[in-house]
Coordinates of C-alpha atoms and ligand atoms in Angstrom, one line a residue:
X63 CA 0.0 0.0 0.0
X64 CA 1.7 3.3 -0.9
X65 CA 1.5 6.2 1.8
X66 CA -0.1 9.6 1.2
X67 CA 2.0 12.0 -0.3
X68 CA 3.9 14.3 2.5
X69 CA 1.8 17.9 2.3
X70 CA 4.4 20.7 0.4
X71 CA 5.4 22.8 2.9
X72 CA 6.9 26.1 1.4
X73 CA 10.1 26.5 3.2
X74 CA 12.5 28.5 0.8
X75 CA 16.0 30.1 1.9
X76 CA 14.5 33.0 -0.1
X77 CA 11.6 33.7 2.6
X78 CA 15.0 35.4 4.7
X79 CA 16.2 37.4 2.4
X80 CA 12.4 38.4 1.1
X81 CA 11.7 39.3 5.0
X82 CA 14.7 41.8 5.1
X83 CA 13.5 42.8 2.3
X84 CA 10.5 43.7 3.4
X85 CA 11.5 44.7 6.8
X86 CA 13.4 47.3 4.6
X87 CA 10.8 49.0 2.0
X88 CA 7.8 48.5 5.1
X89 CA 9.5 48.5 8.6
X90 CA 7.4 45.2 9.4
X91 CA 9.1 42.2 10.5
X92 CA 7.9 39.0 9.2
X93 CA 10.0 37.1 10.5
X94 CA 8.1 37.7 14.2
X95 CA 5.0 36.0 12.7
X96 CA 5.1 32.1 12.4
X97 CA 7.0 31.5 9.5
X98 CA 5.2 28.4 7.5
X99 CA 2.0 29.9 7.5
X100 CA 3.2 33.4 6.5
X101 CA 5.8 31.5 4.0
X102 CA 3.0 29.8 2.3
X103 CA 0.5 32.8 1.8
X104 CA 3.1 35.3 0.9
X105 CA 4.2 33.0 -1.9
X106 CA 0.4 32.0 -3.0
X107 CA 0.1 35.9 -3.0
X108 CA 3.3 36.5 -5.1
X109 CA 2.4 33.9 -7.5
X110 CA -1.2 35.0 -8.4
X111 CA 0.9 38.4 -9.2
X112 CA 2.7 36.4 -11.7
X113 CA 6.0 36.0 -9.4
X114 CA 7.2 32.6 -9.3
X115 CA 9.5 33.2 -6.5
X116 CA 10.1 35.5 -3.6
X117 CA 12.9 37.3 -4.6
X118 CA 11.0 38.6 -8.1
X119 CA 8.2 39.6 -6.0
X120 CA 10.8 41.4 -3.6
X121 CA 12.1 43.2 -6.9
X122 CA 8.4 44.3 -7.9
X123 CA 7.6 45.6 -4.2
X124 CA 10.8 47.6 -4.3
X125 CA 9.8 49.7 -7.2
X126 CA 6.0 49.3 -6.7
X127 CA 4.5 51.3 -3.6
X128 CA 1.3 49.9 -4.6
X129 CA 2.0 46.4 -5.1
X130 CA 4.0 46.8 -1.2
X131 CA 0.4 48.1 -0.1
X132 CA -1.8 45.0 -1.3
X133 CA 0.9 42.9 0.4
X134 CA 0.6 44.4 3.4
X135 CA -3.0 44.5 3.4
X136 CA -2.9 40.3 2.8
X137 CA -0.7 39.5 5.2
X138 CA -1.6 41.7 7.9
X139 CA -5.5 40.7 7.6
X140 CA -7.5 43.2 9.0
X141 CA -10.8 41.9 8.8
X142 CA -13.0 43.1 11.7
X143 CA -16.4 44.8 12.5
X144 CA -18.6 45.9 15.4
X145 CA -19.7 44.1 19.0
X146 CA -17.6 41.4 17.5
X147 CA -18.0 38.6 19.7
X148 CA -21.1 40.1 21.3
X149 CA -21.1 37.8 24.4
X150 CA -17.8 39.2 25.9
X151 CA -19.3 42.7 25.3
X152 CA -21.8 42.0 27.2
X153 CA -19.8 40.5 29.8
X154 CA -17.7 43.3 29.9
X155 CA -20.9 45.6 30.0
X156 CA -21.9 44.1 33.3
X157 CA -19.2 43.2 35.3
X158 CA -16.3 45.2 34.4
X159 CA -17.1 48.4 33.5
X160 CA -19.2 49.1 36.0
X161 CA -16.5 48.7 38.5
X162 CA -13.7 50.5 36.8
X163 CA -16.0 53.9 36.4
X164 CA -16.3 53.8 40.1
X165 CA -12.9 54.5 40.6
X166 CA -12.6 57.4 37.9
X167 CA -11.7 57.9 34.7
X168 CA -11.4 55.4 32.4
X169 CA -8.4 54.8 29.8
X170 CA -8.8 52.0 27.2
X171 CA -6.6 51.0 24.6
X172 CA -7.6 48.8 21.7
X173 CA -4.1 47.4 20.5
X174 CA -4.3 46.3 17.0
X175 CA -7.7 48.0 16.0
X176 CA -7.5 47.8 12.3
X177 CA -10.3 50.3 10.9
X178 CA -11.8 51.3 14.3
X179 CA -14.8 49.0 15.0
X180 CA -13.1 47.9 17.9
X181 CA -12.5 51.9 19.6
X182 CA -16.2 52.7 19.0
X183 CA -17.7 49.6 20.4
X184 CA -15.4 50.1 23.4
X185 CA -16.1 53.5 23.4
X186 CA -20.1 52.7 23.2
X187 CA -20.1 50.2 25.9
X188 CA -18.5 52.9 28.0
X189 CA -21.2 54.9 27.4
X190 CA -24.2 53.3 27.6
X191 CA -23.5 51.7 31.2
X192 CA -22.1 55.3 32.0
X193 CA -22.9 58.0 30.1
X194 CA -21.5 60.7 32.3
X195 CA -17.6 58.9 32.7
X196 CA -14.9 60.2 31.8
X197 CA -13.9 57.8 28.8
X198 CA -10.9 57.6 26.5
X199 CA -10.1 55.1 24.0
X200 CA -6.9 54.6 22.3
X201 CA -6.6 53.1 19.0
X202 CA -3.3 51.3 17.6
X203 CA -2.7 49.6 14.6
X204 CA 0.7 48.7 12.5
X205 CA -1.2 49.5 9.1
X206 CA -1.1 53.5 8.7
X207 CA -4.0 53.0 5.9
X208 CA -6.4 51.2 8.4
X209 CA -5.6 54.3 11.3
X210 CA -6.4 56.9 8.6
X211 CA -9.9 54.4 7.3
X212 CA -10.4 54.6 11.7
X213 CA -9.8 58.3 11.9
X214 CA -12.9 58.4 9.2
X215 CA -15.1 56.9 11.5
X216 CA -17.6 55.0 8.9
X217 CA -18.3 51.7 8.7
X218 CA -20.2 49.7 6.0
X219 CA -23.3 47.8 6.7
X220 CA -21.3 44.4 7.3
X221 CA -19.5 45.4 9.5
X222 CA -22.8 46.4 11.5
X223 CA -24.3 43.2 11.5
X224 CA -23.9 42.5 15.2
X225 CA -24.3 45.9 16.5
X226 CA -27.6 45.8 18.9
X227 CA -30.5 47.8 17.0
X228 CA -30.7 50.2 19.9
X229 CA -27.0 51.0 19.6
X230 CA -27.0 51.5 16.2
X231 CA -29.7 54.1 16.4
X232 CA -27.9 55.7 19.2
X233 CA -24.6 56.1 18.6
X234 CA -24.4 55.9 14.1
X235 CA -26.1 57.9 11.6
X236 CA -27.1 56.5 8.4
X237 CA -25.0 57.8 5.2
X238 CA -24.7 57.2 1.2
X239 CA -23.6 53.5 1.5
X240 CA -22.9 52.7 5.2
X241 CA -22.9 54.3 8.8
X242 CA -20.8 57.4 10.3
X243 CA -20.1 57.4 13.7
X244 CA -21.3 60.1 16.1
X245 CA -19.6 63.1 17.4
X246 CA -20.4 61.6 20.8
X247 CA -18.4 58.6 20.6
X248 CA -15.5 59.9 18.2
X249 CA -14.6 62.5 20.7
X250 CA -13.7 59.7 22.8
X251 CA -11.3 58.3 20.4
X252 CA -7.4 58.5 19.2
X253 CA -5.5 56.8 16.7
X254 CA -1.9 56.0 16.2
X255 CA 0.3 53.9 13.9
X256 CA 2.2 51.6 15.6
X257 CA 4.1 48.6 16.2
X258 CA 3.2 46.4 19.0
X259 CA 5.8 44.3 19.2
X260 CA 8.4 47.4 19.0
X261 CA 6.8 49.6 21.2
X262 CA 7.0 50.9 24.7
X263 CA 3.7 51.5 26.2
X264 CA 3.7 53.6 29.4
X265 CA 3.4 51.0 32.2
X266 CA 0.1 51.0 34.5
X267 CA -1.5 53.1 32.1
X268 CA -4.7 51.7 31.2
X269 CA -7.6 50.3 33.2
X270 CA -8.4 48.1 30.1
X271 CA -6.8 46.7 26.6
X272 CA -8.6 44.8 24.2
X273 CA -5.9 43.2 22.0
X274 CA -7.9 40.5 19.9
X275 CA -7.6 38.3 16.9
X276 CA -4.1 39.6 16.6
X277 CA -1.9 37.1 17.6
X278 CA -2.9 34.1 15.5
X279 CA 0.4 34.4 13.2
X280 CA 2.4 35.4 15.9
X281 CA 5.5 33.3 16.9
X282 CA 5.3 31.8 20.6
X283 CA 8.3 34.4 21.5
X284 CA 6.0 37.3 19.8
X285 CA 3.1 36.3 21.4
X286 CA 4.8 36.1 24.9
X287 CA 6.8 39.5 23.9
X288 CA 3.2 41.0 23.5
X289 CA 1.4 39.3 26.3
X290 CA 4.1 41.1 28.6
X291 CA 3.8 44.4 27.5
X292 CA 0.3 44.5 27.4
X293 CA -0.6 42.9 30.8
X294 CA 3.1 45.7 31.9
X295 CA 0.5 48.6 30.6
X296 CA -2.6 47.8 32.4
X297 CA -3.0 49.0 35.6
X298 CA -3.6 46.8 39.0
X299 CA -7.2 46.2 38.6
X300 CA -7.2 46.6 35.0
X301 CA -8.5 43.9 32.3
X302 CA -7.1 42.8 29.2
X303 CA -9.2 41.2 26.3
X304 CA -8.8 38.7 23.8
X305 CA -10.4 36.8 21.2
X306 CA -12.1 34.2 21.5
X307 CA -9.7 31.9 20.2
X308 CA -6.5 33.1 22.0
X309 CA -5.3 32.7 25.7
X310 CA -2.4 34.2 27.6
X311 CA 0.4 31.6 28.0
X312 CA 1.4 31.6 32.0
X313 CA -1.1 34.3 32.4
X314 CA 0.0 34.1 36.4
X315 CA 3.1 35.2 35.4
X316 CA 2.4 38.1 33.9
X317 CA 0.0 38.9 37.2
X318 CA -2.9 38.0 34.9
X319 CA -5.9 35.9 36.1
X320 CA -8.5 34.9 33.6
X321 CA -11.9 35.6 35.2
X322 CA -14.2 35.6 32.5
X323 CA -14.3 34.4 28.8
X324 CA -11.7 35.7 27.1
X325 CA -11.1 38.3 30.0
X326 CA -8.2 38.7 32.0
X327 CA -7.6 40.2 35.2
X328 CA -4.6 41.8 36.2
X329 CA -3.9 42.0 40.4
Ligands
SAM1888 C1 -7.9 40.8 12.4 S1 -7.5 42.5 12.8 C2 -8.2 42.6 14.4 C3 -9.0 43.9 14.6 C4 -9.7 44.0 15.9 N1 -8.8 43.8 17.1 C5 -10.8 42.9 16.0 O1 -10.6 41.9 16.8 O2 -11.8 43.0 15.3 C6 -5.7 42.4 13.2 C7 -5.0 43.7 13.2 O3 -3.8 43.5 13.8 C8 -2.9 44.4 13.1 N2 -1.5 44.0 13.4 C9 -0.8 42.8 13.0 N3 0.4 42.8 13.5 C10 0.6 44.0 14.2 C11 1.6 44.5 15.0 N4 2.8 43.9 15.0 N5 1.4 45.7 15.6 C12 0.2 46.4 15.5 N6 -0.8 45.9 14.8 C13 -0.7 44.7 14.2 C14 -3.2 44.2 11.7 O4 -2.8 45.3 10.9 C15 -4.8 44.2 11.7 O5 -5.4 45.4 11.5

């Protein structure tokens, strides 16, 4: 009986040279995300471009600003949308928010926020179980095009689908083809470009992060190099958020007990 063929697994010498490459012409390291999945979809990508190997493709991107912007948009994937993952909104919405008004004002940071949806829902939330607190939510994102499509504030109608109707008539207004946010709830918000794992976030900071869906591609060492810094920025008392498919390795270490779904304590 013959055995199954072994599956092809992309691993080039190229993908080095391509990642300097494009740590180079982008300032993003690839070689912090896990290297046979981003191997294999930056190739698939360079060869629907008509690229048979890395280094052509490296040799377009370097003289094609544009062609380095659709890369960046498939391998940073910034597919998101609002209340995603309504249950730990709701969680959030009655247990921890109400506590961390009550001891004044209240600094969030969505880290890795793409286009925003993550900043207003935060920002909502805030409001609706206290709409006299003072709120302020902090957006971050390594892709400068998704902070600017965030400082816009609008959102289409998929990325509504699982806001709850009285929300949505609260806090967005209709518009030609989708939904503009509020003055309300934009003057809670800020934007930045940035790095996460090459920054330096102030430590003890914020009284809650929400850093989901993130570190799927992340190396174990990135993912730990995150975990750190995040759970080093929240305040005692604060809470940290992930998604729904993600945990914080040795959590205790970090100070960080998870208390709720997908919600982390820190003591
Ligand atoms: C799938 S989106 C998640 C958006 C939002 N947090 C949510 O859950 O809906 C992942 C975002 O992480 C950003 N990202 C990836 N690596 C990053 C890094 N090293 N620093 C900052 N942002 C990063 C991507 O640009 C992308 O916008």
């Amino acid at each position: 009986m013959s055995r199954p063929a072994a599956r092809a697994v992309p691993v080039t010498d190229e993908y080095v040279a391509f990642c300097e490459g494009v740590r180079r012409l982008a300032r993003v390291d690839l070689t912090q995300y896990r290297r046979l999945q981003m191997e294999r979809r930056v190739l698939a990508f360079a060869q629907r471009r008509g690229k048979p190997n890395l280094l052509d493709y490296l040799a377009l991107l370097a003289t094609d600003p544009g062609e380095l912007d659709m890369l960046l948009d498939r391998i940073t994937i910034n597919v998101s949308q609002l209340w995603r993952n309504p249950l730990q909104w709701q969680a959030l919405a009655e247990q921890v928010i109400p506590e961390l008004v009550r001891s004044g004002p209240l600094r969030a940071w969505s880290a890795g926020c793409s286009y925003g949806a993550e900043v207003f829902t935060i920002a909502a939330v805030c409001r609706e179980v206290a709409p006299s607190a003072a709120v302020s939510v902090q957006g971050s994102d390594i892709d400068e095009r998704m902070i600017a499509r965030a400082r816009l504030a609008c959102f289409s109608d998929a990325d509504m689908r699982t806001v709850p109707p009285r929300s949505l008539e609260r806090w967005f207004e209709r518009i030609d083809g989708g939904w503009q946010v509020r003055p309300e709830l934009t003057a809670l918000a800020s934007f930045a470009v940035e790095n996460l794992l090459e920054c330096a976030a102030p430590r003890g900071s914020y009284d809650l992060i929400a850093c989901r869906n993130l570190v799927i591609y992340f190396t174990d060492e990135s993912r730990a190099t995150l975990h750190r810094m995040l759970a080093g920025a929240l305040r005692p008392g604060g809470w940290l958020l992930v998604g729904s498919t993600e945990r914080v390795a040795d959590a205790a270490a970090h100070g960080l007990e998870l208390v709720y779904p997908f919600i982390y304590h820190k003591s």
